[in-house]
């Protein structure tokens, strides 16, 4: 099962076009997939005191989080689709990671705090991002947060592998043709 984790509030966005194209590609290939749409599903990224009581045990009272964990447990491939805001992930996605990738579900820790990832069944991950900044600019001048924090420090730490990052920069200033070429190019990547 493939799981698309979609993160954008506006249906008229380029990200929504990426979501539509991704679903079209997967349907054409007769792949089974499910979609987690964090804005549409009104996911609350804030950790509340009632939830934090469970955190150190790797548990949650939040049924939506438990449902997302079940979806990830049944997935062999993830496709993240989100805009790069302030050279990083949107806050709602950070909250999703904080609340869903819990200890004893996504990782274990030894007595020294060294993590061992448990989501090793997820063998393929596509991170599809859009933003005004091009990839080279984010990598060289802005700390490379998507690669260093989101991909290496988070996804790889919980055991995911086969991670590829696809980015379209200059979204505000690029032509319709360039955006269309990016969308069409997804077919050979997914």
XYZ file of C-alpha atoms in Angstrom:
190
model
C 0.000 0.000 0.000
C 1.196 3.485 -0.865
C 0.278 6.401 1.358
C 0.230 9.984 0.135
C 0.680 12.562 2.884
C -0.625 15.796 1.428
C -0.003 19.127 3.106
C -1.590 22.229 1.578
C -4.746 24.150 2.494
C -5.689 25.477 -0.953
C -7.203 23.424 -3.773
C -5.968 25.935 -6.357
C -2.313 25.421 -5.442
C 0.431 23.811 -7.477
C 0.697 21.266 -4.671
C -2.900 20.253 -5.311
C -2.024 19.770 -8.981
C 0.875 17.559 -7.806
C -1.576 15.558 -5.673
C -3.978 15.129 -8.596
C -1.145 14.088 -10.923
C 0.214 11.637 -8.341
C -3.204 10.003 -7.923
C -3.597 9.853 -11.705
C -0.191 8.159 -12.095
C -0.875 5.617 -9.343
C -4.355 4.836 -10.699
C -2.942 4.390 -14.206
C -0.387 1.921 -12.786
C -3.203 0.181 -10.892
C -1.429 0.839 -7.580
C -3.383 0.820 -4.338
C -3.031 4.015 -2.368
C -4.583 6.032 0.404
C -4.376 9.761 1.106
C -3.790 11.578 4.373
C -4.829 15.197 3.741
C -3.805 17.011 6.907
C -5.746 20.219 6.229
C -8.878 18.542 4.869
C -8.918 16.171 7.847
C -8.374 19.127 10.208
C -5.366 17.547 11.877
C -4.402 19.405 15.061
C -0.579 19.635 15.113
C -0.458 21.041 18.652
C 0.622 18.751 21.480
C -1.876 19.291 24.293
C -1.123 18.505 27.945
C -3.604 15.620 27.836
C -1.552 14.033 25.015
C 1.871 14.728 26.503
C 1.027 12.570 29.516
C 1.174 9.590 27.156
C 4.167 10.708 25.074
C 7.001 9.194 27.138
C 5.200 5.831 27.006
C 4.904 6.056 23.222
C 1.132 6.178 23.439
C -1.600 8.634 22.501
C -5.246 9.165 23.439
C -5.819 10.698 19.978
C -7.811 8.338 17.729
C -6.865 10.234 14.576
C -3.168 9.706 15.389
C -3.815 5.991 16.002
C -5.554 5.783 12.614
C -2.576 7.445 10.923
C -0.215 5.003 12.640
C -2.289 2.095 11.333
C -2.121 3.573 7.825
C 1.676 3.906 8.043
C 2.003 0.395 9.447
C 0.241 -0.928 6.335
C 2.364 1.137 3.926
C 5.440 0.082 1.996
C 5.805 3.458 0.274
C 5.126 7.061 1.284
C 4.699 10.106 -0.919
C 4.919 13.455 0.867
C 3.594 16.480 -1.031
C 4.101 19.887 0.576
C 5.247 23.465 0.001
C 8.531 24.666 1.459
C 7.712 27.536 3.802
C 10.584 29.414 5.436
C 12.966 26.790 3.996
C 11.308 24.019 6.002
C 8.171 21.910 6.324
C 4.814 23.519 7.124
C 4.059 23.484 10.871
C 1.153 21.059 10.438
C 3.544 18.467 8.963
C 6.006 18.948 11.835
C 3.127 18.367 14.259
C 2.127 15.235 12.331
C 5.661 13.854 12.701
C 5.794 14.751 16.408
C 2.457 13.139 17.218
C 2.479 10.106 14.899
C 6.111 8.931 14.910
C 6.017 7.866 18.544
C 8.408 5.687 20.511
C 7.587 1.972 20.244
C 5.711 2.673 17.000
C 8.319 4.439 14.858
C 11.467 3.787 16.904
C 12.945 2.376 20.082
C 15.571 3.992 22.283
C 18.368 2.373 24.219
C 19.538 3.564 27.652
C 21.804 6.147 25.999
C 18.996 7.593 23.890
C 20.222 6.022 20.640
C 17.287 5.426 18.309
C 16.582 2.338 16.244
C 13.973 2.846 13.543
C 10.998 0.486 13.407
C 9.439 1.624 10.119
C 11.871 -0.432 8.044
C 8.992 -1.864 5.989
C 8.731 1.541 4.283
C 11.274 0.926 1.530
C 10.467 3.852 -0.728
C 9.703 7.498 0.053
C 9.148 10.355 -2.366
C 9.337 13.861 -0.951
C 7.764 16.221 -3.490
C 8.126 19.894 -2.629
C 7.480 23.235 -4.257
C 8.619 26.716 -3.338
C 10.067 29.921 -4.653
C 13.605 29.033 -3.540
C 15.410 26.587 -5.836
C 16.910 23.426 -4.340
C 20.522 24.621 -4.736
C 19.736 27.802 -2.767
C 18.128 25.871 0.093
C 21.042 23.423 0.177
C 23.908 25.923 -0.015
C 22.579 29.023 1.719
C 19.655 28.107 3.968
C 20.787 25.072 5.953
C 19.333 22.335 3.753
C 16.491 21.708 6.238
C 14.472 19.404 4.011
C 17.423 17.051 3.448
C 19.111 17.373 6.843
C 16.178 17.622 9.239
C 13.152 16.128 7.491
C 14.806 13.364 5.468
C 18.016 12.408 7.310
C 17.231 13.264 10.936
C 13.586 12.191 10.863
C 12.579 9.768 8.104
C 15.856 7.819 8.066
C 15.997 7.780 11.884
C 12.704 5.898 12.031
C 13.947 3.300 9.537
C 12.578 4.515 6.217
C 14.781 3.967 3.166
C 14.862 4.623 -0.575
C 14.149 8.319 -0.041
C 14.146 10.675 -3.035
C 13.511 14.412 -2.942
C 11.910 16.086 -5.980
C 11.638 19.882 -5.839
C 10.285 22.574 -8.124
C 11.642 26.020 -7.293
C 10.741 29.446 -8.644
C 7.036 28.552 -8.454
C 5.899 32.167 -8.380
C 7.978 33.214 -11.371
C 8.139 30.027 -13.452
C 6.039 29.573 -16.566
C 3.013 27.303 -16.890
C 5.121 25.175 -19.230
C 7.799 24.632 -16.577
C 5.190 23.652 -13.994
C 3.534 21.303 -16.487
C 6.909 19.738 -17.308
C 7.464 19.094 -13.583
C 4.038 17.434 -13.287
C 4.588 15.273 -16.377
C 8.067 14.357 -15.101
C 6.571 12.825 -11.969
C 5.418 9.851 -14.043
C 8.989 8.585 -14.463
C 9.809 9.228 -10.789
C 6.875 7.598 -9.004
